[in-house]
Short mmCIF file of N, CA and C in Angstrom, two decimals:
data_model
loop_
_atom_site.label_atom_id
_atom_site.label_comp_id
_atom_site.label_asym_id
_atom_site.label_seq_id
_atom_site.Cartn_x
_atom_site.Cartn_y
_atom_site.Cartn_z
N MET A 1 -49.33 189.08 100.64
CA MET A 1 -50.14 188.58 100.97
C MET A 1 -49.61 188.12 102.87
N PRO A 2 -50.86 187.86 103.57
CA PRO A 2 -50.76 187.57 104.90
C PRO A 2 -50.00 186.22 105.16
N ALA A 3 -49.20 185.64 105.80
CA ALA A 3 -49.29 184.46 106.17
C ALA A 3 -49.98 183.84 106.95
N GLY A 4 -50.24 181.96 107.37
CA GLY A 4 -50.56 181.63 107.65
C GLY A 4 -51.28 180.47 106.39
N ARG A 5 -52.90 179.94 106.31
CA ARG A 5 -53.26 178.82 105.55
C ARG A 5 -53.75 179.96 103.69
N ASP A 6 -53.73 181.04 103.93
CA ASP A 6 -53.40 181.15 102.44
C ASP A 6 -52.13 181.37 101.31
N GLN A 7 -50.76 181.29 102.35
CA GLN A 7 -49.75 181.66 101.93
C GLN A 7 -49.55 179.88 100.76
N PRO A 8 -48.67 180.63 100.08
CA PRO A 8 -48.26 179.69 98.94
C PRO A 8 -47.33 178.36 99.56
N PRO A 9 -47.42 178.11 99.25
CA PRO A 9 -46.33 176.57 99.32
C PRO A 9 -45.32 177.43 99.28
N GLY A 10 -44.50 176.23 100.33
CA GLY A 10 -42.35 176.87 100.39
C GLY A 10 -42.59 179.11 100.52
N GLU A 11 -43.02 179.37 101.04
CA GLU A 11 -43.08 180.47 101.71
C GLU A 11 -43.30 180.78 103.33
N ARG A 12 -41.82 181.25 103.95
CA ARG A 12 -41.63 180.44 105.25
C ARG A 12 -43.04 182.05 106.25
N GLY A 13 -43.05 181.22 107.08
CA GLY A 13 -44.39 181.27 107.78
C GLY A 13 -44.04 182.61 108.70
N ASP A 14 -45.09 183.01 109.35
CA ASP A 14 -44.92 183.67 109.94
C ASP A 14 -45.69 183.57 111.65
N LEU A 15 -44.83 182.88 112.83
CA LEU A 15 -45.81 182.35 113.82
C LEU A 15 -46.59 183.02 114.35
N LEU A 16 -46.46 184.23 114.98
CA LEU A 16 -47.16 185.23 115.47
C LEU A 16 -48.43 185.11 114.52
N ASP A 17 -48.76 185.16 113.50
CA ASP A 17 -49.62 184.86 112.51
C ASP A 17 -50.65 184.11 113.43
N PRO A 18 -52.05 184.20 114.40
CA PRO A 18 -52.52 182.92 114.45
C PRO A 18 -53.14 181.00 113.49
N ARG A 19 -52.82 181.76 112.19
CA ARG A 19 -53.72 181.37 111.09
C ARG A 19 -52.56 180.72 110.42
N CYS A 20 -51.02 180.40 111.12
CA CYS A 20 -49.56 179.99 110.31
C CYS A 20 -49.72 179.04 111.21
N PRO A 21 -50.09 177.93 110.01
CA PRO A 21 -49.40 176.04 110.30
C PRO A 21 -47.95 175.83 111.20
N THR A 22 -46.73 177.21 110.93
CA THR A 22 -45.59 177.08 112.06
C THR A 22 -46.40 176.36 113.57
N ARG A 23 -47.01 177.41 113.80
CA ARG A 23 -47.78 176.82 115.09
C ARG A 23 -47.88 175.69 115.90
N GLN A 24 -48.73 175.01 114.23
CA GLN A 24 -48.71 172.93 114.51
C GLN A 24 -47.45 172.46 114.48
N LEU A 25 -46.57 173.31 113.49
CA LEU A 25 -45.48 172.59 113.18
C LEU A 25 -44.39 172.42 114.70
N LEU A 26 -44.24 173.87 115.36
CA LEU A 26 -43.93 173.50 117.00
C LEU A 26 -44.29 172.91 117.45
N ASP A 27 -45.25 172.64 117.66
CA ASP A 27 -46.52 171.88 118.66
C ASP A 27 -45.97 170.37 118.78
N ARG A 28 -46.08 169.50 117.31
CA ARG A 28 -45.31 168.49 117.01
C ARG A 28 -43.97 168.24 117.53
N ILE A 29 -43.40 169.14 116.77
CA ILE A 29 -41.25 168.73 117.12
C ILE A 29 -41.01 169.01 118.24
N GLY A 30 -42.00 169.59 119.19
CA GLY A 30 -41.34 170.61 120.24
C GLY A 30 -42.56 169.66 121.75
N THR A 31 -42.24 168.53 121.32
CA THR A 31 -43.07 167.31 122.72
C THR A 31 -40.94 166.95 123.00
N LYS A 32 -41.82 166.52 124.71
CA LYS A 32 -40.35 165.25 125.21
C LYS A 32 -40.13 164.62 123.51
N TRP A 33 -41.15 163.56 123.48
CA TRP A 33 -41.46 162.81 122.63
C TRP A 33 -40.40 162.32 121.45
N THR A 34 -41.06 163.91 120.88
CA THR A 34 -40.25 163.92 119.82
C THR A 34 -38.70 164.13 119.72
N SER A 35 -38.25 164.75 120.83
CA SER A 35 -37.01 165.44 120.79
C SER A 35 -36.24 164.12 121.13
N MET A 36 -36.58 163.16 122.26
CA MET A 36 -36.50 161.79 122.56
C MET A 36 -36.21 161.07 121.01
N THR A 37 -36.70 161.20 120.40
CA THR A 37 -36.95 160.11 119.57
C THR A 37 -36.10 160.30 118.55
N VAL A 38 -36.00 162.14 118.04
CA VAL A 38 -34.68 162.38 116.87
C VAL A 38 -33.45 161.94 117.24
N LYS A 39 -33.28 163.07 119.20
CA LYS A 39 -31.94 162.01 119.36
C LYS A 39 -31.76 160.74 119.69
N VAL A 40 -32.55 159.59 119.48
CA VAL A 40 -31.96 158.40 119.65
C VAL A 40 -31.83 157.43 117.67
N LEU A 41 -33.21 158.19 117.20
CA LEU A 41 -32.36 158.26 114.98
C LEU A 41 -31.09 159.20 115.30
N ALA A 42 -30.77 159.82 115.72
CA ALA A 42 -29.69 160.72 115.37
C ALA A 42 -28.64 160.01 115.19
N GLU A 43 -28.39 159.37 116.92
CA GLU A 43 -27.22 158.54 117.47
C GLU A 43 -26.41 156.92 116.42
N GLU A 44 -28.07 157.10 116.10
CA GLU A 44 -27.85 155.69 115.17
C GLU A 44 -27.55 155.68 113.49
N ALA A 45 -27.89 157.02 113.05
CA ALA A 45 -27.66 157.57 111.51
C ALA A 45 -26.27 157.28 110.77
N PRO A 46 -26.15 157.70 109.97
CA PRO A 46 -27.34 157.04 108.93
C PRO A 46 -27.67 155.92 108.87
N GLY A 47 -27.78 154.79 109.39
CA GLY A 47 -29.03 153.73 110.57
C GLY A 47 -29.60 153.22 110.99
N GLU A 48 -30.79 152.86 110.72
CA GLU A 48 -32.04 152.31 111.17
C GLU A 48 -32.38 151.90 112.10
N LEU A 49 -32.73 151.59 113.39
CA LEU A 49 -33.21 151.17 113.96
C LEU A 49 -35.13 151.05 114.15
N ARG A 50 -35.07 149.55 114.60
CA ARG A 50 -36.33 148.82 114.39
C ARG A 50 -37.17 149.41 115.40
N PHE A 51 -38.49 149.34 115.73
CA PHE A 51 -39.40 150.34 116.31
C PHE A 51 -39.06 149.33 117.79
N THR A 52 -38.52 148.28 118.40
CA THR A 52 -38.77 147.82 120.10
C THR A 52 -37.21 148.29 119.92
N GLU A 53 -36.39 148.59 119.24
CA GLU A 53 -35.32 149.75 119.05
C GLU A 53 -35.43 150.84 119.57
N LEU A 54 -35.92 151.46 119.40
CA LEU A 54 -36.32 152.65 119.72
C LEU A 54 -37.05 152.72 120.60
N ARG A 55 -37.91 151.47 121.07
CA ARG A 55 -38.67 152.07 122.61
C ARG A 55 -37.42 151.49 123.32
N ARG A 56 -36.61 150.94 123.56
CA ARG A 56 -35.91 150.28 124.19
C ARG A 56 -34.92 151.80 124.60
N GLY A 57 -34.67 152.47 123.38
CA GLY A 57 -34.49 153.61 123.63
C GLY A 57 -34.58 155.01 124.09
N ILE A 58 -35.78 154.72 124.32
CA ILE A 58 -36.83 156.14 125.35
C ILE A 58 -37.23 155.45 126.38
N PRO A 59 -36.66 155.78 127.37
CA PRO A 59 -37.29 155.38 128.52
C PRO A 59 -38.12 156.00 129.05
N GLY A 60 -39.78 155.41 129.27
CA GLY A 60 -40.91 155.79 129.69
C GLY A 60 -41.66 156.16 128.84
N ILE A 61 -41.89 155.76 126.92
CA ILE A 61 -42.38 155.87 126.35
C ILE A 61 -43.06 154.74 126.09
N SER A 62 -45.02 155.20 126.30
CA SER A 62 -45.36 154.07 125.24
C SER A 62 -45.54 153.71 124.29
N GLN A 63 -46.13 152.44 123.34
CA GLN A 63 -45.99 151.48 122.35
C GLN A 63 -46.79 152.68 121.64
N LYS A 64 -48.08 153.62 122.54
CA LYS A 64 -48.58 153.97 121.62
C LYS A 64 -48.36 155.40 121.50
N MET A 65 -47.53 155.99 122.65
CA MET A 65 -46.73 157.31 121.80
C MET A 65 -45.76 157.19 121.16
N LEU A 66 -45.31 156.33 121.29
CA LEU A 66 -43.73 155.92 120.29
C LEU A 66 -44.48 156.02 118.60
N SER A 67 -45.99 155.58 118.82
CA SER A 67 -46.41 155.03 117.70
C SER A 67 -46.95 156.22 116.92
N ALA A 68 -47.52 156.83 117.71
CA ALA A 68 -48.20 158.07 117.00
C ALA A 68 -46.76 158.74 116.53
N THR A 69 -45.69 159.23 117.67
CA THR A 69 -44.53 159.70 117.23
C THR A 69 -43.82 159.76 116.26
N LEU A 70 -43.80 158.44 115.93
CA LEU A 70 -43.17 158.02 114.00
C LEU A 70 -43.81 158.59 113.38
N GLN A 71 -45.25 158.12 113.69
CA GLN A 71 -46.32 158.66 112.52
C GLN A 71 -46.08 159.87 111.95
N SER A 72 -46.17 160.86 113.32
CA SER A 72 -46.18 162.86 112.80
C SER A 72 -44.89 162.58 112.20
N LEU A 73 -44.13 161.72 112.55
CA LEU A 73 -42.18 162.21 111.91
C LEU A 73 -42.22 161.81 110.64
N VAL A 74 -42.48 160.42 110.27
CA VAL A 74 -42.71 160.26 108.86
C VAL A 74 -43.59 160.79 108.37
N ARG A 75 -45.00 161.67 108.27
CA ARG A 75 -45.73 162.75 107.71
C ARG A 75 -45.46 163.56 106.93
N ASP A 76 -44.50 164.02 107.76
CA ASP A 76 -43.31 165.45 108.22
C ASP A 76 -42.48 165.43 107.11
N GLY A 77 -42.24 163.93 106.95
CA GLY A 77 -40.81 163.97 105.94
C GLY A 77 -39.52 164.20 106.69
N LEU A 78 -39.89 163.65 108.72
CA LEU A 78 -38.68 164.03 108.47
C LEU A 78 -37.93 162.75 109.21
N VAL A 79 -38.81 161.56 108.84
CA VAL A 79 -38.08 160.23 109.34
C VAL A 79 -38.52 159.41 108.17
N ALA A 80 -37.79 158.43 107.44
CA ALA A 80 -37.90 157.81 106.77
C ALA A 80 -38.76 155.93 107.68
N ARG A 81 -39.28 155.04 106.78
CA ARG A 81 -39.70 153.73 107.54
C ARG A 81 -39.43 153.15 106.05
N ARG A 82 -39.58 151.88 106.48
CA ARG A 82 -39.22 151.10 105.95
C ARG A 82 -39.04 149.58 106.71
N VAL A 83 -40.12 149.18 105.67
CA VAL A 83 -41.12 147.80 105.82
C VAL A 83 -40.36 146.72 105.06
N GLU A 84 -40.16 145.95 106.09
CA GLU A 84 -39.49 144.52 104.96
C GLU A 84 -40.31 143.46 105.50
N PRO A 85 -40.73 142.45 103.96
CA PRO A 85 -42.10 141.83 103.74
C PRO A 85 -41.53 140.22 104.61
N THR A 86 -41.33 140.53 106.12
CA THR A 86 -41.17 139.31 106.45
C THR A 86 -42.13 138.96 107.81
N VAL A 87 -42.51 137.75 108.35
CA VAL A 87 -43.64 137.87 109.08
C VAL A 87 -42.91 137.00 110.32
N PRO A 88 -43.16 138.43 111.27
CA PRO A 88 -43.72 139.47 111.81
C PRO A 88 -43.52 140.70 110.49
N PRO A 89 -44.08 141.51 109.82
CA PRO A 89 -42.73 142.10 109.38
C PRO A 89 -42.19 143.24 109.75
N ALA A 90 -41.03 143.61 109.10
CA ALA A 90 -39.28 144.10 109.68
C ALA A 90 -39.58 145.79 109.35
N VAL A 91 -39.88 146.55 110.66
CA VAL A 91 -40.16 147.95 110.83
C VAL A 91 -38.60 148.65 111.42
N HIS A 92 -38.03 149.55 110.15
CA HIS A 92 -37.52 150.42 110.51
C HIS A 92 -37.53 151.45 110.02
N TYR A 93 -36.86 152.81 111.16
CA TYR A 93 -37.08 153.94 111.02
C TYR A 93 -35.23 154.39 110.85
N ARG A 94 -35.40 155.62 110.13
CA ARG A 94 -34.16 156.41 110.32
C ARG A 94 -34.69 158.23 110.31
N LEU A 95 -33.77 158.67 110.12
CA LEU A 95 -34.00 159.93 109.64
C LEU A 95 -33.52 160.24 108.52
N THR A 96 -34.36 160.75 108.10
CA THR A 96 -34.08 161.74 106.91
C THR A 96 -33.22 163.08 107.03
N GLU A 97 -33.07 163.51 105.85
CA GLU A 97 -31.75 164.76 105.84
C GLU A 97 -32.24 166.06 106.31
N LEU A 98 -33.74 166.36 106.08
CA LEU A 98 -34.72 167.22 107.01
C LEU A 98 -34.51 167.24 108.32
N GLY A 99 -35.23 165.31 109.11
CA GLY A 99 -34.62 165.18 110.07
C GLY A 99 -33.51 165.31 111.04
N LEU A 100 -32.37 165.37 110.05
CA LEU A 100 -31.14 165.39 110.67
C LEU A 100 -30.95 166.38 110.79
N SER A 101 -31.38 168.02 109.96
CA SER A 101 -31.53 168.83 110.12
C SER A 101 -31.83 169.76 111.46
N LEU A 102 -32.71 168.73 111.69
CA LEU A 102 -33.98 169.19 113.59
C LEU A 102 -33.02 169.17 114.42
N GLU A 103 -31.92 167.81 114.23
CA GLU A 103 -31.47 167.27 116.00
C GLU A 103 -30.04 168.02 116.05
N THR A 104 -29.79 168.93 115.74
CA THR A 104 -28.83 170.52 115.78
C THR A 104 -29.77 171.04 116.90
N PRO A 105 -30.83 171.60 116.18
CA PRO A 105 -31.19 172.69 117.36
C PRO A 105 -31.84 171.76 118.69
N LEU A 106 -32.85 170.90 117.95
CA LEU A 106 -33.68 170.26 119.87
C LEU A 106 -32.28 170.28 120.17
N SER A 107 -31.11 169.87 120.21
CA SER A 107 -29.95 169.73 121.02
C SER A 107 -29.49 170.42 121.56
N ALA A 108 -29.88 171.94 121.17
CA ALA A 108 -29.20 173.31 121.79
C ALA A 108 -30.32 172.72 122.87
N LEU A 109 -31.34 172.66 122.33
CA LEU A 109 -32.92 172.69 123.37
C LEU A 109 -32.58 171.96 125.11
N ARG A 110 -32.89 171.13 124.42
CA ARG A 110 -32.35 169.92 125.55
C ARG A 110 -30.74 170.32 126.02
N VAL A 111 -30.05 170.83 126.04
CA VAL A 111 -29.21 171.04 126.69
C VAL A 111 -29.33 171.76 127.54
N TRP A 112 -29.82 173.08 127.16
CA TRP A 112 -30.47 174.26 128.10
C TRP A 112 -30.77 173.84 128.82
N ALA A 113 -32.23 172.78 128.70
CA ALA A 113 -33.25 172.16 129.64
C ALA A 113 -32.12 171.95 130.73
N GLU A 114 -31.18 170.91 130.28
CA GLU A 114 -30.15 170.44 131.14
C GLU A 114 -29.27 170.88 132.26
N THR A 115 -29.11 171.88 131.71
CA THR A 115 -28.21 172.53 132.48
C THR A 115 -29.00 174.26 133.28
N HIS A 116 -30.27 174.81 132.91
CA HIS A 116 -31.07 175.17 133.15
C HIS A 116 -31.62 174.44 134.77
N MET A 117 -31.93 173.01 134.33
CA MET A 117 -32.89 172.79 135.59
C MET A 117 -32.94 173.22 136.95
N PRO A 118 -31.57 172.95 137.89
CA PRO A 118 -31.54 173.60 138.70
C PRO A 118 -32.48 174.39 139.42
N GLU A 119 -31.66 175.63 138.14
CA GLU A 119 -32.20 176.68 138.44
C GLU A 119 -33.61 176.83 138.27
N ILE A 120 -34.87 176.63 137.43
CA ILE A 120 -35.88 176.08 137.41
C ILE A 120 -36.76 175.45 138.38
N ASP A 121 -35.84 174.66 138.91
CA ASP A 121 -36.55 174.32 140.03
C ASP A 121 -36.87 174.83 141.50
N ARG A 122 -35.91 175.88 141.76
CA ARG A 122 -35.51 175.68 142.84
C ARG A 122 -36.92 177.57 142.14
N ASN A 123 -36.47 178.11 141.39
CA ASN A 123 -37.77 179.14 141.04
C ASN A 123 -38.84 178.58 141.01
N ASN A 124 -40.08 177.54 141.10
CA ASN A 124 -40.52 176.74 140.49
C ASN A 124 -41.21 176.48 142.38
N GLN A 125 -39.89 176.45 143.22
CA GLN A 125 -40.33 176.13 145.22
C GLN A 125 -40.38 176.88 145.82
N LEU A 126 -39.37 178.31 145.06
CA LEU A 126 -39.40 179.28 145.95
C LEU A 126 -41.07 179.94 145.35
N ALA A 127 -41.48 180.31 144.02
CA ALA A 127 -42.85 180.37 143.93
C ALA A 127 -44.09 179.98 144.99
N ALA A 128 -43.40 178.04 145.14
CA ALA A 128 -44.69 177.52 146.07
C ALA A 128 -45.02 177.73 147.64
N GLU A 129 -43.59 177.86 147.15
CA GLU A 129 -43.13 178.49 149.25
C GLU A 129 -44.18 179.88 149.07
N THR A 130 -44.00 180.56 148.37
CA THR A 130 -43.99 182.02 148.68
C THR A 130 -45.78 182.39 148.04
N SER A 131 -46.07 181.13 147.94
CA SER A 131 -47.82 181.70 147.70
C SER A 131 -48.18 180.30 148.67
N ASN A 132 -47.99 180.14 150.14
CA ASN A 132 -48.98 179.35 150.45
C ASN A 132 -48.57 180.01 151.78
#
């Protein structure tokens, strides 16, 4: 059976198949905000963080973007959300086991980006100079 939406649940995807949902998953987990959110939660694991603590730990993220990122991570089962019935409600977030398993590959990608950023910057600068 070809990969994609018609494949049975639990079957491994095929990224090169345009119908494969793996593409949408990579779009979600490949964002800078997801990487930073997972990093901050992984540093706290197995503990939890409240929304405001998370936002403080991710410079530059808006409340709206953090909320959307967390909703996506919760929906995918990467983050668990716990609400305390207080006024106002206290909402806590933590990585699930699945979310913790994502930290290693995301960390490797972050290290690669931080290591190679000077080279990438030089290449971009050279490209801009040669196109003028």
